[in-house]
PDB file of C-alpha atoms in Angstrom:
ATOM      1  CA  UNK A   1     -46.103-122.510 -16.818  1.00 38.00           C
ATOM      2  CA  UNK A   2     -44.615-120.356 -14.050  1.00 42.00           C
ATOM      3  CA  UNK A   3     -43.644-117.270 -16.088  1.00 48.00           C
ATOM      4  CA  UNK A   4     -44.423-116.057 -19.584  1.00 48.00           C
ATOM      5  CA  UNK A   5     -42.190-117.882 -22.063  1.00 54.00           C
ATOM      6  CA  UNK A   6     -41.028-120.572 -19.593  1.00 66.00           C
ATOM      7  CA  UNK A   7     -42.208-124.091 -20.451  1.00 76.00           C
ATOM      8  CA  UNK A   8     -41.276-127.667 -19.737  1.00 87.00           C
ATOM      9  CA  UNK A   9     -41.742-130.653 -21.968  1.00 91.00           C
ATOM     10  CA  UNK A  10     -40.238-133.079 -24.451  1.00 93.00           C
ATOM     11  CA  UNK A  11     -38.851-132.245 -27.880  1.00 92.00           C
ATOM     12  CA  UNK A  12     -37.838-134.928 -30.382  1.00 94.00           C
ATOM     13  CA  UNK A  13     -35.314-133.931 -33.038  1.00 93.00           C
ATOM     14  CA  UNK A  14     -35.333-135.230 -36.635  1.00 94.00           C
ATOM     15  CA  UNK A  15     -32.012-137.118 -36.290  1.00 94.00           C
ATOM     16  CA  UNK A  16     -33.108-139.045 -33.188  1.00 94.00           C
ATOM     17  CA  UNK A  17     -32.063-136.750 -30.342  1.00 97.00           C
ATOM     18  CA  UNK A  18     -34.533-135.986 -27.575  1.00 97.00           C
ATOM     19  CA  UNK A  19     -34.694-133.257 -24.915  1.00 97.00           C
ATOM     20  CA  UNK A  20     -36.827-133.441 -21.791  1.00 97.00           C
ATOM     21  CA  UNK A  21     -36.788-130.368 -19.615  1.00 97.00           C
ATOM     22  CA  UNK A  22     -37.314-126.657 -19.286  1.00 96.00           C
ATOM     23  CA  UNK A  23     -37.427-124.105 -22.092  1.00 93.00           C
ATOM     24  CA  UNK A  24     -37.345-120.334 -22.215  1.00 93.00           C
ATOM     25  CA  UNK A  25     -38.596-118.753 -25.446  1.00 89.00           C
ATOM     26  CA  UNK A  26     -38.144-122.063 -27.327  1.00 87.00           C
ATOM     27  CA  UNK A  27     -34.537-122.729 -26.231  1.00 93.00           C
ATOM     28  CA  UNK A  28     -33.196-125.143 -23.606  1.00 95.00           C
ATOM     29  CA  UNK A  29     -32.958-123.209 -20.345  1.00 96.00           C
ATOM     30  CA  UNK A  30     -33.057-124.547 -16.771  1.00 96.00           C
ATOM     31  CA  UNK A  31     -32.852-128.239 -15.874  1.00 97.00           C
ATOM     32  CA  UNK A  32     -33.112-130.884 -18.553  1.00 97.00           C
ATOM     33  CA  UNK A  33     -31.921-134.153 -20.049  1.00 98.00           C
ATOM     34  CA  UNK A  34     -30.642-134.379 -23.628  1.00 97.00           C
ATOM     35  CA  UNK A  35     -30.378-137.827 -25.236  1.00 98.00           C
ATOM     36  CA  UNK A  36     -28.016-137.877 -28.244  1.00 97.00           C
ATOM     37  CA  UNK A  37     -28.425-140.256 -31.209  1.00 97.00           C
ATOM     38  CA  UNK A  38     -25.018-141.868 -30.456  1.00 97.00           C
ATOM     39  CA  UNK A  39     -26.272-143.046 -27.042  1.00 97.00           C
ATOM     40  CA  UNK A  40     -24.661-140.309 -24.972  1.00 98.00           C
ATOM     41  CA  UNK A  41     -26.701-138.271 -22.516  1.00 98.00           C
ATOM     42  CA  UNK A  42     -26.388-134.950 -20.671  1.00 98.00           C
ATOM     43  CA  UNK A  43     -28.425-134.308 -17.538  1.00 98.00           C
ATOM     44  CA  UNK A  44     -28.091-130.949 -15.860  1.00 98.00           C
ATOM     45  CA  UNK A  45     -28.334-127.218 -16.203  1.00 98.00           C
ATOM     46  CA  UNK A  46     -28.876-125.344 -19.477  1.00 98.00           C
ATOM     47  CA  UNK A  47     -28.498-121.610 -20.121  1.00 97.00           C
ATOM     48  CA  UNK A  48     -29.490-120.122 -23.471  1.00 96.00           C
ATOM     49  CA  UNK A  49     -29.441-123.525 -25.232  1.00 96.00           C
ATOM     50  CA  UNK A  50     -25.974-124.490 -23.911  1.00 97.00           C
ATOM     51  CA  UNK A  51     -24.724-126.812 -21.177  1.00 98.00           C
ATOM     52  CA  UNK A  52     -23.841-124.447 -18.335  1.00 97.00           C
ATOM     53  CA  UNK A  53     -23.657-124.921 -14.568  1.00 98.00           C
ATOM     54  CA  UNK A  54     -23.643-128.398 -13.033  1.00 98.00           C
ATOM     55  CA  UNK A  55     -24.325-131.497 -15.072  1.00 98.00           C
ATOM     56  CA  UNK A  56     -23.482-135.121 -15.787  1.00 98.00           C
ATOM     57  CA  UNK A  57     -22.497-136.248 -19.303  1.00 98.00           C
ATOM     58  CA  UNK A  58     -22.444-139.972 -20.061  1.00 98.00           C
ATOM     59  CA  UNK A  59     -20.425-140.847 -23.176  1.00 98.00           C
ATOM     60  CA  UNK A  60     -21.328-143.692 -25.588  1.00 97.00           C
ATOM     61  CA  UNK A  61     -18.437-145.815 -24.209  1.00 97.00           C
ATOM     62  CA  UNK A  62     -19.749-145.464 -20.625  1.00 97.00           C
ATOM     63  CA  UNK A  63     -17.254-142.826 -19.436  1.00 98.00           C
ATOM     64  CA  UNK A  64     -18.845-140.065 -17.351  1.00 98.00           C
ATOM     65  CA  UNK A  65     -18.089-136.456 -16.508  1.00 98.00           C
ATOM     66  CA  UNK A  66     -19.804-134.978 -13.452  1.00 98.00           C
ATOM     67  CA  UNK A  67     -19.095-131.326 -12.811  1.00 98.00           C
ATOM     68  CA  UNK A  68     -19.141-127.783 -14.070  1.00 98.00           C
ATOM     69  CA  UNK A  69     -19.938-126.647 -17.606  1.00 98.00           C
ATOM     70  CA  UNK A  70     -19.553-123.314 -19.377  1.00 97.00           C
ATOM     71  CA  UNK A  71     -20.685-122.662 -22.946  1.00 96.00           C
ATOM     72  CA  UNK A  72     -21.019-126.409 -23.735  1.00 97.00           C
ATOM     73  CA  UNK A  73     -17.554-127.435 -22.466  1.00 97.00           C
ATOM     74  CA  UNK A  74     -16.244-128.885 -19.187  1.00 97.00           C
ATOM     75  CA  UNK A  75     -15.254-125.969 -16.974  1.00 97.00           C
ATOM     76  CA  UNK A  76     -14.696-125.581 -13.222  1.00 97.00           C
ATOM     77  CA  UNK A  77     -14.508-128.469 -10.765  1.00 98.00           C
ATOM     78  CA  UNK A  78     -15.368-131.905 -12.107  1.00 98.00           C
ATOM     79  CA  UNK A  79     -14.691-135.632 -12.127  1.00 98.00           C
ATOM     80  CA  UNK A  80     -14.132-137.713 -15.274  1.00 98.00           C
ATOM     81  CA  UNK A  81     -14.450-141.498 -14.786  1.00 98.00           C
ATOM     82  CA  UNK A  82     -13.033-143.932 -17.348  1.00 97.00           C
ATOM     83  CA  UNK A  83     -15.395-146.930 -17.459  1.00 97.00           C
ATOM     84  CA  UNK A  84     -12.987-149.438 -19.026  1.00 96.00           C
ATOM     85  CA  UNK A  85     -10.088-148.860 -16.617  1.00 95.00           C
ATOM     86  CA  UNK A  86     -11.794-147.542 -13.498  1.00 96.00           C
ATOM     87  CA  UNK A  87      -9.376-144.602 -13.507  1.00 96.00           C
ATOM     88  CA  UNK A  88     -10.590-141.117 -12.766  1.00 96.00           C
ATOM     89  CA  UNK A  89      -9.500-137.499 -12.967  1.00 97.00           C
ATOM     90  CA  UNK A  90     -10.821-135.213 -10.240  1.00 97.00           C
ATOM     91  CA  UNK A  91      -9.931-131.549 -10.379  1.00 97.00           C
ATOM     92  CA  UNK A  92     -10.072-128.303 -12.296  1.00 97.00           C
ATOM     93  CA  UNK A  93     -11.175-127.896 -15.907  1.00 97.00           C
ATOM     94  CA  UNK A  94     -10.859-124.869 -18.170  1.00 96.00           C
ATOM     95  CA  UNK A  95     -12.331-124.652 -21.663  1.00 94.00           C
ATOM     96  CA  UNK A  96     -12.806-128.417 -21.865  1.00 96.00           C
ATOM     97  CA  UNK A  97      -9.326-129.436 -20.689  1.00 96.00           C
ATOM     98  CA  UNK A  98      -7.744-130.561 -17.429  1.00 96.00           C
ATOM     99  CA  UNK A  99      -6.136-127.337 -16.169  1.00 95.00           C
ATOM    100  CA  UNK A 100      -5.019-126.471 -12.649  1.00 95.00           C
ATOM    101  CA  UNK A 101      -4.988-128.600  -9.519  1.00 95.00           C
ATOM    102  CA  UNK A 102      -6.142-132.174  -9.937  1.00 96.00           C
ATOM    103  CA  UNK A 103      -5.583-135.854  -9.280  1.00 95.00           C
ATOM    104  CA  UNK A 104      -5.407-138.731 -11.774  1.00 95.00           C
ATOM    105  CA  UNK A 105      -6.182-141.930  -9.863  1.00 95.00           C
ATOM    106  CA  UNK A 106      -5.510-145.387 -11.309  1.00 94.00           C
ATOM    107  CA  UNK A 107      -5.932-148.781  -9.647  1.00 92.00           C
ATOM    108  CA  UNK A 108      -2.239-149.017  -8.704  1.00 92.00           C
ATOM    109  CA  UNK A 109      -0.931-145.431  -8.669  1.00 91.00           C
ATOM    110  CA  UNK A 110      -1.947-141.806  -8.672  1.00 92.00           C
ATOM    111  CA  UNK A 111      -0.659-138.372  -9.661  1.00 92.00           C
ATOM    112  CA  UNK A 112      -1.754-135.331  -7.716  1.00 93.00           C
ATOM    113  CA  UNK A 113      -0.560-131.924  -8.779  1.00 93.00           C
ATOM    114  CA  UNK A 114      -0.786-129.487 -11.645  1.00 94.00           C
ATOM    115  CA  UNK A 115      -2.365-130.208 -15.030  1.00 94.00           C
ATOM    116  CA  UNK A 116      -1.962-127.964 -18.068  1.00 93.00           C
ATOM    117  CA  UNK A 117      -3.845-128.706 -21.309  1.00 93.00           C
ATOM    118  CA  UNK A 118      -4.672-132.272 -20.203  1.00 93.00           C
ATOM    119  CA  UNK A 119      -1.037-133.014 -19.291  1.00 91.00           C
ATOM    120  CA  UNK A 120       0.536-133.678 -15.886  1.00 90.00           C
ATOM    121  CA  UNK A 121       3.113-131.034 -14.967  1.00 86.00           C
ATOM    122  CA  UNK A 122       5.682-130.918 -12.173  1.00 74.00           C
ATOM    123  CA  UNK A 123       4.790-128.656  -9.260  1.00 61.00           C
ATOM    124  CA  UNK A 124       6.140-125.168  -9.783  1.00 45.00           C
ATOM    125  CA  UNK A 125       6.600-125.627 -13.532  1.00 40.00           C
ATOM    126  CA  UNK A 126       3.256-124.053 -14.483  1.00 41.00           C
ATOM    127  CA  UNK A 127       4.132-124.610 -18.119  1.00 39.00           C
ATOM    128  CA  UNK A 128       7.241-122.400 -18.063  1.00 41.00           C
ATOM    129  CA  UNK A 129       9.693-123.937 -20.572  1.00 41.00           C
ATOM    130  CA  UNK A 130      12.636-122.349 -18.728  1.00 40.00           C
ATOM    131  CA  UNK A 131      11.825-124.311 -15.556  1.00 39.00           C
ATOM    132  CA  UNK A 132      14.649-126.626 -14.484  1.00 40.00           C
ATOM    133  CA  UNK A 133      12.333-129.205 -12.921  1.00 42.00           C
ATOM    134  CA  UNK A 134      11.470-132.076 -15.250  1.00 43.00           C
ATOM    135  CA  UNK A 135      10.143-134.853 -13.000  1.00 45.00           C
ATOM    136  CA  UNK A 136       6.483-134.997 -12.019  1.00 47.00           C
ATOM    137  CA  UNK A 137       5.796-135.169  -8.297  1.00 47.00           C
ATOM    138  CA  UNK A 138       3.923-138.443  -8.050  1.00 49.00           C
ATOM    139  CA  UNK A 139       4.600-141.607  -6.189  1.00 47.00           C
ATOM    140  CA  UNK A 140       3.246-144.981  -7.334  1.00 46.00           C
ATOM    141  CA  UNK A 141       1.365-146.619  -4.477  1.00 46.00           C
ATOM    142  CA  UNK A 142      -1.103-149.377  -3.892  1.00 44.00           C
ATOM    143  CA  UNK A 143      -4.470-147.962  -3.000  1.00 46.00           C
ATOM    144  CA  UNK A 144      -6.170-149.443   0.021  1.00 42.00           C
ATOM    145  CA  UNK A 145      -9.677-149.089  -1.365  1.00 42.00           C
ATOM    146  CA  UNK A 146     -11.483-148.710  -4.662  1.00 43.00           C
ATOM    147  CA  UNK A 147     -10.063-145.979  -6.884  1.00 43.00           C
ATOM    148  CA  UNK A 148     -13.418-144.213  -7.100  1.00 39.00           C
ATOM    149  CA  UNK A 149     -13.696-143.520  -3.374  1.00 40.00           C
ATOM    150  CA  UNK A 150     -10.123-143.388  -2.130  1.00 37.00           C
ATOM    151  CA  UNK A 151      -8.004-140.311  -2.250  1.00 38.00           C
ATOM    152  CA  UNK A 152      -4.967-142.110  -0.816  1.00 38.00           C
ATOM    153  CA  UNK A 153      -1.967-140.448   0.816  1.00 37.00           C
ATOM    154  CA  UNK A 154      -0.657-137.070  -0.202  1.00 37.00           C
ATOM    155  CA  UNK A 155       2.106-137.437  -2.829  1.00 39.00           C
ATOM    156  CA  UNK A 156       5.578-137.474  -1.285  1.00 40.00           C
ATOM    157  CA  UNK A 157       4.325-138.648   2.125  1.00 38.00           C
ATOM    158  CA  UNK A 158       5.336-142.085   3.434  1.00 36.00           C
TER     159      UNK A 158
END
């Protein structure tokens, strides 16, 4: 115990969840791993009993999110990998949704640009319904390497 009230250890919950990590005054605070009954797992930073800071969440289906958290939701820079397809989203998150600059990379094409509420948006649109642009700025291309490590060419470049 480094300071009064700060402890580390394991807590097993009645419904099968388990937390291994740091506590402050009996709440999750600091670094820790939470195992959920459905098979999902969060490993990362906790503040006042909530996921906050950097962490990795592994979903029951094998998808992963590695990035920023704020008040238990994805927030800030992060990467979401889809296990079944190998696709990934790398970019900005706000209040649990893809918002801001980002790239959606698939095995045979990619979109890089603006995302608003988990949706791809044309550059310059920024969600303005009066915008005259209606086509997203993405170019289907074959990727030269695995989708997880390749960023590929900038959209619109030959």
